[in-house]
mmCIF file of C-alpha atoms in Angstrom:
data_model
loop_
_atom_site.group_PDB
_atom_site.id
_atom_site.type_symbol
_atom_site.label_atom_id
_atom_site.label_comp_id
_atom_site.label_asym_id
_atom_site.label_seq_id
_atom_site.Cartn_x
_atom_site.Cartn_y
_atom_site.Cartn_z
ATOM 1 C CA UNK Z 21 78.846 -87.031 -7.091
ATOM 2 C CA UNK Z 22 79.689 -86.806 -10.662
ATOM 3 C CA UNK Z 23 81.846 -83.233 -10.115
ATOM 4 C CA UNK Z 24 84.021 -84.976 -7.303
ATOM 5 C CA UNK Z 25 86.534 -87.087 -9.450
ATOM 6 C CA UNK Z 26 87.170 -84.131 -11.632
ATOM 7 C CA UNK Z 27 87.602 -81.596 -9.074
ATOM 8 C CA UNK Z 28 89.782 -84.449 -6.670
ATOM 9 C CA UNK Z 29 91.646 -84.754 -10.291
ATOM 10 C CA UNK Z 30 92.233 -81.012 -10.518
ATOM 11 C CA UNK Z 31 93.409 -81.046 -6.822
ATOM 12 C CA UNK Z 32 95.862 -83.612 -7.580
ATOM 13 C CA UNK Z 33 97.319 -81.764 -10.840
ATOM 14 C CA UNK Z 34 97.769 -78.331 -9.046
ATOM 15 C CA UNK Z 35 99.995 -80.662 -6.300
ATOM 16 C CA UNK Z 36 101.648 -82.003 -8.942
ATOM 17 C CA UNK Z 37 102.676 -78.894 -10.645
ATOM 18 C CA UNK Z 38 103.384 -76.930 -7.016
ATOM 19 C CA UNK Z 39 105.529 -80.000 -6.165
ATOM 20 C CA UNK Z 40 107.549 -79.972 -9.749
ATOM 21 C CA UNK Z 41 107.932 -76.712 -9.102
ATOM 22 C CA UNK Z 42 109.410 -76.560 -5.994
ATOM 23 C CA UNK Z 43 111.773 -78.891 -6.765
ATOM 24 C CA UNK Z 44 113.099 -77.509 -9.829
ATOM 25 C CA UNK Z 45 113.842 -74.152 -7.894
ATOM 26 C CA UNK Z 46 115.401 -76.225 -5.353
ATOM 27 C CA UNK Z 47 117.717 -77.790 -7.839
ATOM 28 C CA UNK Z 48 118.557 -74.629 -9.117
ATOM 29 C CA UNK Z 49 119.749 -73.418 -5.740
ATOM 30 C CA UNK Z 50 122.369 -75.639 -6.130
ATOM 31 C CA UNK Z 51 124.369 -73.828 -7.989
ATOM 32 C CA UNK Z 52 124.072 -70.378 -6.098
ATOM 33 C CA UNK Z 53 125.403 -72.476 -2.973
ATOM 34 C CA UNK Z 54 128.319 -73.249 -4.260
ATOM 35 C CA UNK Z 55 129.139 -70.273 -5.495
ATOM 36 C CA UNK Z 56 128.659 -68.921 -2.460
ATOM 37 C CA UNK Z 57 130.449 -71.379 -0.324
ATOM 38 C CA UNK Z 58 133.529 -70.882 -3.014
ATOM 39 C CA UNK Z 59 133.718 -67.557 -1.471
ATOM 40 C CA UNK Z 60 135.015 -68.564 1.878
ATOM 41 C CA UNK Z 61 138.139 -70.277 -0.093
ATOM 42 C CA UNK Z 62 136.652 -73.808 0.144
ATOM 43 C CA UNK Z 63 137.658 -76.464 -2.462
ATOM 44 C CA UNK Z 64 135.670 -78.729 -4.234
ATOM 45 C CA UNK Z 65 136.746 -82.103 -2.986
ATOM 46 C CA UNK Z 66 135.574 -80.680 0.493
ATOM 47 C CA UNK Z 67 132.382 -78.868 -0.486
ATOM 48 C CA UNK Z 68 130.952 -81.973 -2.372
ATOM 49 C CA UNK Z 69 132.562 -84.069 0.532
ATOM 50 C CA UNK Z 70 130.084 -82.260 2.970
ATOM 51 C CA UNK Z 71 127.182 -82.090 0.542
ATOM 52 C CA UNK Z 72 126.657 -85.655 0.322
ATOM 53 C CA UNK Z 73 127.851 -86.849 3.657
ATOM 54 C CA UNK Z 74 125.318 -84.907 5.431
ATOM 55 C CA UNK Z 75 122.392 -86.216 2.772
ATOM 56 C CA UNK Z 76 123.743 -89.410 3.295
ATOM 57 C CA UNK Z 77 121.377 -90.298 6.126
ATOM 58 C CA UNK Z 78 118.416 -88.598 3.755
ATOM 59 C CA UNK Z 79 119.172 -90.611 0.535
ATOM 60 C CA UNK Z 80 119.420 -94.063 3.066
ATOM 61 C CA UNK Z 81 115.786 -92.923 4.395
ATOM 62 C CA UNK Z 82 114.330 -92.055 1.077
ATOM 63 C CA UNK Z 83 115.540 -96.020 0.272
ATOM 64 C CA UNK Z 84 114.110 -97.116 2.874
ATOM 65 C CA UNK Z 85 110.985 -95.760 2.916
ATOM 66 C CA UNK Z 86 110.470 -96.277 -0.900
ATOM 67 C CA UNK Z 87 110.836 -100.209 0.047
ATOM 68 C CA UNK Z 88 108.475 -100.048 3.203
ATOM 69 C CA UNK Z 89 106.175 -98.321 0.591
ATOM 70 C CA UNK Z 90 105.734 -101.309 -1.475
ATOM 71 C CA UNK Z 91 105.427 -103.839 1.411
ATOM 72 C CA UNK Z 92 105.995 -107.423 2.098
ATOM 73 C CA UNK Z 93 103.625 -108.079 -0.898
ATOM 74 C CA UNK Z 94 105.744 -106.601 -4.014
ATOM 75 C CA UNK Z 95 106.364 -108.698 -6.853
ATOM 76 C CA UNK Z 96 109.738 -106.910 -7.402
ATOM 77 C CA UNK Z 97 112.488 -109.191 -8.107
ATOM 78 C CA UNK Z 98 115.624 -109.073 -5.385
ATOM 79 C CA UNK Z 99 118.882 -107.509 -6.258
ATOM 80 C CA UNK Z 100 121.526 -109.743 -7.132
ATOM 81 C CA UNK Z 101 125.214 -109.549 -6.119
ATOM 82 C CA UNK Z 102 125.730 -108.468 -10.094
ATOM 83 C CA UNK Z 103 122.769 -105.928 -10.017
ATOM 84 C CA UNK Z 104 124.406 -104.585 -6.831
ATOM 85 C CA UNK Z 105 127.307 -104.203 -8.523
ATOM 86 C CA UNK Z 106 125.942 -101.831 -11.514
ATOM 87 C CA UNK Z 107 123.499 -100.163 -8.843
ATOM 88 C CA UNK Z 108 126.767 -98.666 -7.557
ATOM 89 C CA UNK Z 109 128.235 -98.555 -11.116
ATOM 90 C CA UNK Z 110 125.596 -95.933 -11.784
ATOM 91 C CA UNK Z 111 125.833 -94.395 -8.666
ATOM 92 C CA UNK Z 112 129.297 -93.486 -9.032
ATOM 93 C CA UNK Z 113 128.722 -92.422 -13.186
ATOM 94 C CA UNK Z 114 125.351 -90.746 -12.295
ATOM 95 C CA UNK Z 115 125.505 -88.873 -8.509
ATOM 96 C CA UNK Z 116 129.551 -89.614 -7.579
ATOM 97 C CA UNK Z 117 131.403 -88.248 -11.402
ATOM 98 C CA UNK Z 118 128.637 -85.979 -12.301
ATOM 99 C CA UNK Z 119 128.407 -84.016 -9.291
ATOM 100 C CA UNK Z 120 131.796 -83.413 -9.168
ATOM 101 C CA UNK Z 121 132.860 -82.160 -12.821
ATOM 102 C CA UNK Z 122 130.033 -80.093 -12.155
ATOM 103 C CA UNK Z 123 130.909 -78.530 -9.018
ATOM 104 C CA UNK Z 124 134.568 -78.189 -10.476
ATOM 105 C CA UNK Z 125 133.297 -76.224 -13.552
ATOM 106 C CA UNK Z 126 131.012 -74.036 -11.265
ATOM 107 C CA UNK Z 127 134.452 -72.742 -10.030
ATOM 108 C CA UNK Z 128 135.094 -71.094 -13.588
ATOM 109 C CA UNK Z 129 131.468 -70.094 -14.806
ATOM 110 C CA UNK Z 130 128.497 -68.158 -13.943
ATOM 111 C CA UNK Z 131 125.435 -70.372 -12.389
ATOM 112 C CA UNK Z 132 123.689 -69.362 -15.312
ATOM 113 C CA UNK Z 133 125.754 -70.486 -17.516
ATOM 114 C CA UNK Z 134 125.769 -73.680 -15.446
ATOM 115 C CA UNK Z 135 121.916 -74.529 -15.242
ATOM 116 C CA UNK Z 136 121.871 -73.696 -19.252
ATOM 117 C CA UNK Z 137 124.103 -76.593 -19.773
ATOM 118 C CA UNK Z 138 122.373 -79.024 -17.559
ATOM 119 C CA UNK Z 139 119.475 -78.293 -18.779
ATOM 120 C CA UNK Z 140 120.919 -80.039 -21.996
ATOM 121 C CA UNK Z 141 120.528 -83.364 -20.514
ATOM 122 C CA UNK Z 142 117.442 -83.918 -22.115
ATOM 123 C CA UNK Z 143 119.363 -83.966 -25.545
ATOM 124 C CA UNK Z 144 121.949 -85.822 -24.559
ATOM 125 C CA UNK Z 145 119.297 -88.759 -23.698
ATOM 126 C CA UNK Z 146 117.702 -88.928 -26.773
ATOM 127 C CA UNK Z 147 121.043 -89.266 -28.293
ATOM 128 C CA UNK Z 148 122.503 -91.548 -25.948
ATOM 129 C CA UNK Z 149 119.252 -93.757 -26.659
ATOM 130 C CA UNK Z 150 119.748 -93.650 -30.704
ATOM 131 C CA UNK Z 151 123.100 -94.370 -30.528
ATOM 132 C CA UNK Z 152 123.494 -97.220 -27.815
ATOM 133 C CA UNK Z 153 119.789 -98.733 -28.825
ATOM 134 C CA UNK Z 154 118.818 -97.479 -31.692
ATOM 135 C CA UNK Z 155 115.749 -95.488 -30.717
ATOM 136 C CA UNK Z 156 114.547 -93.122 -33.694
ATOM 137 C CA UNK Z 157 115.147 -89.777 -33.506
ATOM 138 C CA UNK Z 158 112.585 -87.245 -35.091
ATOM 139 C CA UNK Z 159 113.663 -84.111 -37.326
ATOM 140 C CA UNK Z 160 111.615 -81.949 -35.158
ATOM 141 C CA UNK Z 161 113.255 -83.257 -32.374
ATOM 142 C CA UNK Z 162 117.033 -82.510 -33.953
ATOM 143 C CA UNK Z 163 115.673 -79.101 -34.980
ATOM 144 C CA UNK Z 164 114.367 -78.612 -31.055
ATOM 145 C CA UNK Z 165 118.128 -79.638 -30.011
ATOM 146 C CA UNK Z 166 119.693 -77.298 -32.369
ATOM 147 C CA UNK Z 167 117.898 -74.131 -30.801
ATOM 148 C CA UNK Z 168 118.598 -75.276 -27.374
ATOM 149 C CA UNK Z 169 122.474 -75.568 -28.312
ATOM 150 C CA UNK Z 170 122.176 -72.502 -30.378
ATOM 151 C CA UNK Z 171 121.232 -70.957 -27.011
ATOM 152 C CA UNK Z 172 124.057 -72.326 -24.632
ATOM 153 C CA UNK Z 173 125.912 -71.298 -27.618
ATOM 154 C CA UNK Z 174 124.864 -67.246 -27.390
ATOM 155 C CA UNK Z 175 125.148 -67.274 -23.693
ATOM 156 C CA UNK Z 176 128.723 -69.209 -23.576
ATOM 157 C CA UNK Z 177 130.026 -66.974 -26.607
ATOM 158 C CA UNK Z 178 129.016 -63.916 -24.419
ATOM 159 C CA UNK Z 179 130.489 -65.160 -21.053
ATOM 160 C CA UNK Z 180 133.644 -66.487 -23.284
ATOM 161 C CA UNK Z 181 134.481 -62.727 -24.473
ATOM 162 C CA UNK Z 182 134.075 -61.188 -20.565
ATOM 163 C CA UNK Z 183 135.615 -63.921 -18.579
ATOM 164 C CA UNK Z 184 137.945 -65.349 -21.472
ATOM 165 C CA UNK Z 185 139.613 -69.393 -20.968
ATOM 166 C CA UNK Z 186 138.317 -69.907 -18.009
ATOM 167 C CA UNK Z 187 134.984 -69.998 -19.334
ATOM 168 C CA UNK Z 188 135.365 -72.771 -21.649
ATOM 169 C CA UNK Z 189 137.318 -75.044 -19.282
ATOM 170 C CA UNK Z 190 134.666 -74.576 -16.906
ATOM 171 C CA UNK Z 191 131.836 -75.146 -19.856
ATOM 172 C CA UNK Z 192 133.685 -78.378 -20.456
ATOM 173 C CA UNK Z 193 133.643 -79.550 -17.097
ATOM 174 C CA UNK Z 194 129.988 -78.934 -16.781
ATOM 175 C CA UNK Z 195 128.972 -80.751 -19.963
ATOM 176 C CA UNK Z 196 131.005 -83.767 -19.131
ATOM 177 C CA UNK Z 197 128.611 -83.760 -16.105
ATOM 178 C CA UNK Z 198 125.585 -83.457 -18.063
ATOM 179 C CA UNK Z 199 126.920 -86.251 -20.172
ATOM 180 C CA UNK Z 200 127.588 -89.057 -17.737
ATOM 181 C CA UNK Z 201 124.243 -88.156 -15.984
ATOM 182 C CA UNK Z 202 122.703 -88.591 -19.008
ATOM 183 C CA UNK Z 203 124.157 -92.038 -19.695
ATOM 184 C CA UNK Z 204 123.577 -92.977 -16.099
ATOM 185 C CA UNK Z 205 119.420 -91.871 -16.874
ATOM 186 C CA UNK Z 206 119.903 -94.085 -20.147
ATOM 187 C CA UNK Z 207 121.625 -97.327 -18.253
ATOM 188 C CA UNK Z 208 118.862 -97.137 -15.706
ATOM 189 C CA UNK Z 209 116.036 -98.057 -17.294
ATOM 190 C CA UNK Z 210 116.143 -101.757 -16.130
ATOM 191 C CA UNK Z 211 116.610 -100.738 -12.028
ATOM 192 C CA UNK Z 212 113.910 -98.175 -11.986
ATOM 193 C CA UNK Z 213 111.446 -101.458 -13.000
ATOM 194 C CA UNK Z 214 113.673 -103.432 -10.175
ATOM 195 C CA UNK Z 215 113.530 -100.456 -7.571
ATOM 196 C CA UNK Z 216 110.904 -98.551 -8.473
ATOM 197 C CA UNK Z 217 112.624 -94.524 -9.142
ATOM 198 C CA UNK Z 218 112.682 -93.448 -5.613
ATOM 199 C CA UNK Z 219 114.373 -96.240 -4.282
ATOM 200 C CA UNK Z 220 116.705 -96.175 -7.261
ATOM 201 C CA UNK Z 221 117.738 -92.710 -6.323
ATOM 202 C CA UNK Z 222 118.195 -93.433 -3.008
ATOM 203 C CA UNK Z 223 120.245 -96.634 -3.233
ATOM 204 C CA UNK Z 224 122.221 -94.518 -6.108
ATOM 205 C CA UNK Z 225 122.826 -91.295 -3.999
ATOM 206 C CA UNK Z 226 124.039 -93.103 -1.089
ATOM 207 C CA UNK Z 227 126.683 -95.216 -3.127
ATOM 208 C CA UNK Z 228 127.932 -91.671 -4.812
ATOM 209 C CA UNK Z 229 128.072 -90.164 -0.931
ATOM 210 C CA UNK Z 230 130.037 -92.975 -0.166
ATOM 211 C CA UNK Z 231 132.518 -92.157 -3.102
ATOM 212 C CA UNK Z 232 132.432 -88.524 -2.059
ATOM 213 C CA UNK Z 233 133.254 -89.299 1.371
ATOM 214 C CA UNK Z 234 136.317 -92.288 0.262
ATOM 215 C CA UNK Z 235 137.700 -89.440 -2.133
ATOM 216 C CA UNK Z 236 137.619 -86.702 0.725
ATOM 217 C CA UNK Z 237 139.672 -88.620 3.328
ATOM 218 C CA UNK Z 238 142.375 -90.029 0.413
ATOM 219 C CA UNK Z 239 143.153 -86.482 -1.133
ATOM 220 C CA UNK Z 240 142.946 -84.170 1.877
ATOM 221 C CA UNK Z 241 144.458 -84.600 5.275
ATOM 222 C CA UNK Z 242 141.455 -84.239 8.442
ATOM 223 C CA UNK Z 243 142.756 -80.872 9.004
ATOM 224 C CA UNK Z 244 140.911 -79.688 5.899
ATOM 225 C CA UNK Z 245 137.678 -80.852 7.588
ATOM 226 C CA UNK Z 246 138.161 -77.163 9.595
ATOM 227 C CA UNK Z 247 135.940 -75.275 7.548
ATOM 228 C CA UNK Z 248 134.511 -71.481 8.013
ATOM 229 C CA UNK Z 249 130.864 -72.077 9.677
ATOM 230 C CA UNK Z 250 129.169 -70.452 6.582
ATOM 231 C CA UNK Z 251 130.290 -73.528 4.833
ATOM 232 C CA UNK Z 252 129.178 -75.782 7.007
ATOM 233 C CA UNK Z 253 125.554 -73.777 6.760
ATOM 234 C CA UNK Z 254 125.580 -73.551 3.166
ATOM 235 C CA UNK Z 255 126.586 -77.268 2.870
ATOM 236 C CA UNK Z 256 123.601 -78.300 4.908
ATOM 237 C CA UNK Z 257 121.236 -76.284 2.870
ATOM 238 C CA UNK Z 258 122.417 -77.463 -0.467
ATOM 239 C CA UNK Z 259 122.132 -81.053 1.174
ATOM 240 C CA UNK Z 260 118.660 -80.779 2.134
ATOM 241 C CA UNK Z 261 116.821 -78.014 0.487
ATOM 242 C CA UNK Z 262 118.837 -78.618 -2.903
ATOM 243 C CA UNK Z 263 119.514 -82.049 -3.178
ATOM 244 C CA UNK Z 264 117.329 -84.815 -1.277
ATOM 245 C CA UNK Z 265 114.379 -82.790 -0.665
ATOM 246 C CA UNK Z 266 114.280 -81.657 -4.252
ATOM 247 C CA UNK Z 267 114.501 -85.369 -5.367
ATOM 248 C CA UNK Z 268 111.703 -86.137 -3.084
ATOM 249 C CA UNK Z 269 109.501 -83.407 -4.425
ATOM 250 C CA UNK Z 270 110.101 -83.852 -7.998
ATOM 251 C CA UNK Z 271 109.206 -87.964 -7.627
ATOM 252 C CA UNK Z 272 106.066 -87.147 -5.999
ATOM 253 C CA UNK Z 273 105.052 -84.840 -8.749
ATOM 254 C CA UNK Z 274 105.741 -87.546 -10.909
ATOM 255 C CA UNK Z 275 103.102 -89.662 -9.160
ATOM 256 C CA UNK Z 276 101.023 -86.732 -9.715
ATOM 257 C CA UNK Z 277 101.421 -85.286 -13.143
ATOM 258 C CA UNK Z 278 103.201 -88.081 -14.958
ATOM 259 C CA UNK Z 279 107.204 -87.400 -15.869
ATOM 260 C CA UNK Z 280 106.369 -84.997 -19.192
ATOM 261 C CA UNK Z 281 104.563 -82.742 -17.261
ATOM 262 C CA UNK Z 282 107.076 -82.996 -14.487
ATOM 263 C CA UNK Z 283 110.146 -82.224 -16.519
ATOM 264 C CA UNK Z 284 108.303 -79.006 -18.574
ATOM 265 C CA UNK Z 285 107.245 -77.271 -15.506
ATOM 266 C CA UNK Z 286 111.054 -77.475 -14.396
ATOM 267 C CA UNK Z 287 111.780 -76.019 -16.882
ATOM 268 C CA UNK Z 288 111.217 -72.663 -14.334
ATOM 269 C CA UNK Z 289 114.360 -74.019 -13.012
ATOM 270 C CA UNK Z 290 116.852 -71.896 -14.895
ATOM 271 C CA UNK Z 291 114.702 -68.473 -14.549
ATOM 272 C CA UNK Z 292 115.213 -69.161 -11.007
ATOM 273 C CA UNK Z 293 118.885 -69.817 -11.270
ATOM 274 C CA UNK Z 294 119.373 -66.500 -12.954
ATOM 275 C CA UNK Z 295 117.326 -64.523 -10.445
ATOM 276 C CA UNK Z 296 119.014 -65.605 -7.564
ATOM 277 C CA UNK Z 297 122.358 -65.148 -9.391
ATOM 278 C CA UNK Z 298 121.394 -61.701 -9.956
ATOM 279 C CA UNK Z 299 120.135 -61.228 -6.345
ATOM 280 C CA UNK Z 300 123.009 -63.431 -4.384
ATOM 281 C CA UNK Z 301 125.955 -62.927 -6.525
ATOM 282 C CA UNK Z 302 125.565 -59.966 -8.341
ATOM 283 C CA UNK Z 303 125.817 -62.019 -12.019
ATOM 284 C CA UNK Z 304 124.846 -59.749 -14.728
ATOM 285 C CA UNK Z 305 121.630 -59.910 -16.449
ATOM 286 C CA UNK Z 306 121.979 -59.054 -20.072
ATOM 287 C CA UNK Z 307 119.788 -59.658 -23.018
ATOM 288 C CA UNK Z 308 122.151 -62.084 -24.375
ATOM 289 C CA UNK Z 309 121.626 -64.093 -21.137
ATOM 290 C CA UNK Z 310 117.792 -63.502 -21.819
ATOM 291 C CA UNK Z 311 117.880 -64.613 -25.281
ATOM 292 C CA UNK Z 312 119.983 -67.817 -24.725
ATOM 293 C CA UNK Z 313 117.624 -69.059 -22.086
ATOM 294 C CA UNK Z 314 114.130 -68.540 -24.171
ATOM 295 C CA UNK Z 315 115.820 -70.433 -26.691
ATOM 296 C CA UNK Z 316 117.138 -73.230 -24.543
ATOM 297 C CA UNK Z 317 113.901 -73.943 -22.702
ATOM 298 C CA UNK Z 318 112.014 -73.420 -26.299
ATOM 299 C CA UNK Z 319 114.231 -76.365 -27.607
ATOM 300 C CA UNK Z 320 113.910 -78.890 -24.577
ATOM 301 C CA UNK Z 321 110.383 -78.153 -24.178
ATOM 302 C CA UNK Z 322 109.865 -79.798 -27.912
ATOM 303 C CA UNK Z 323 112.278 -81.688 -27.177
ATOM 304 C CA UNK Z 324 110.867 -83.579 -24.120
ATOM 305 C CA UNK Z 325 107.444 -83.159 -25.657
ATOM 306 C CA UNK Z 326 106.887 -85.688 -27.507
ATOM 307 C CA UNK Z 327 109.626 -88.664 -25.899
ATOM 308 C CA UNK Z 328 107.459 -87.945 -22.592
ATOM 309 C CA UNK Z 329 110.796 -86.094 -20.636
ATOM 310 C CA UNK Z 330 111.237 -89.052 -17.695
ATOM 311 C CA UNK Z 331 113.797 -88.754 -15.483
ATOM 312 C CA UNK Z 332 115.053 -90.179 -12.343
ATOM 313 C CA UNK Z 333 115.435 -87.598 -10.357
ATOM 314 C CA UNK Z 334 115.184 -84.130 -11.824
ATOM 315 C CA UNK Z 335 118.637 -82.974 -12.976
ATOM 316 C CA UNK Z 336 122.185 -83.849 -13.304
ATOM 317 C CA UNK Z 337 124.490 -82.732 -10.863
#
């Protein structure tokens, strides 16, 4: 009887770190997607406009289900109108703005170059926590963010001299993502106690698709709905495989594993990005690529070490 717990215990952790897993390589699938789907001459008002629509129904059930979870009987404190309000406040910072610089930028860089930049969020947290409440920041911590930029740095630098401007308007683009996700992580804190995470993604998700969906039908006429059917096809799979189910995966490994555990075995996420990239688009693998991403997961892994590495849903974007 005694060996049961432990062994039940063990069970639980190798879930865990199969479910993190999973959904940190279907995060990083993201990015080959659209890089695919860019191919076939498809913007990205229309790409992210078919992304979220058709997770739309997925993000409402994920809601849902996170509420029917917690029953009658939960001591959780109703939304009010004002809470509504900045639920769809961060919705639009978090899923709606972030997305979408990032999908622009994705038009201009490689997807490795992409995921390395994301995967800066964790930084961008810390900071966003010492400056707007004055959380401490550790010099180990600073030292652990200045490899991890040092990396982007080696990797951009490289990309900058083969692809020239493009690159760094693209770069731009993609960190202005990783920014507002980051502040919508740090402005969350008081819904995911309301909502619980799950629900909080879900309820957050579907206000972005919303904004996705308002923003398709004001810029483009309903002609540009006529898409090639590989869009369509690659749309659905980035809407299921690499976004909801992803979110879903990664939240139940939290359960699991607890967030710090959750966020370092993502951390497989950009090794995936950049064999896939090799595999699906032919992106170069060069040492310089190799080098920058040792260095970036070296930094975020101390960096996310110690401050525990919670997140809401797994990645920006």
């Amino acid at each position: 009887m005694s060996s049961a717990k432990p062994l039940a215990s063990a069970e639980a952790r190798s879930r865990g770190l199969l479910l993190a897993a999973a959904g940190a390589v279907g995060f990083s699938g993201k990015a080959i997607i659209v890089k695919l789907a860019y191919r076939h001459g498809v913007d990205a008002v229309t790409l992210l406009f078919y992304r979220m629509a058709l997770a739309l129904p997925l993000f409402l059930f994920m809601a849902g289900w996170a509420a029917r979870r917690e029953g009658a009987g939960s001591k959780r404190a109703p939304l009010s109108r004002g809470d509504a309000l900045k639920l769809m406040g961060l919705g639009f910072i978090g899923y709606y703005l972030s997305s979408f610089l990032d999908f622009l930028g994705l038009q201009y860089v490689s997807a490795s170059l992409e995921r390395l930049i994301l995967y800066l969020n964790p930084t961008l947290v810390l900071l966003l926590g010492a400056l707007l409440y004055g959380k401490p920041v550790r010099a180990r911590q600073l030292a652990a963010m200045a490899v991890s930029y040092a990396g982007v740095a080696l990797v951009f630098g490289r990309e900058l001299s083969v692809s020239g401007a493009h690159t760094l308007w693209g770069a731009g683009l993609i960190f202005l993502s990783t920014i507002t996700y980051a502040f919508y992580m740090t402005a969350s804190d008081e819904f995911v106690q309301k909502l619980g995470a799950l629900r909080l993604v879900g309820l957050a998700s579907s206000a972005a698709s919303l904004c996705c969906i308002v923003q398709f039908f004001a810029l483009r006429p309903l002609a540009a709905l006529a898409v090639p059917g590989p869009v369509l096809w690659l749309s659905l799979i980035n809407a299921t495989l690499c976004t909801a189910l992803p979110m879903l995966l990664v939240m139940m490994a939290i359960e699991r594993i607890g967030p710090a555990l959750t966020a370092q075995t993502g951390m497989i996420g950009p090794l995936a990005t950049i064999a896939m990239g090799v595999i699906w688009l032919d992106e170069p693998f060069t040492p310089w690529l190799l080098a920058g991403t040792a260095l970036v997961l070296a930094g975020i892994y101390l960096v996310t070490r110690p401050a525990g590495g919670a997140t809401t849903s797994g990645e920006p974007g």
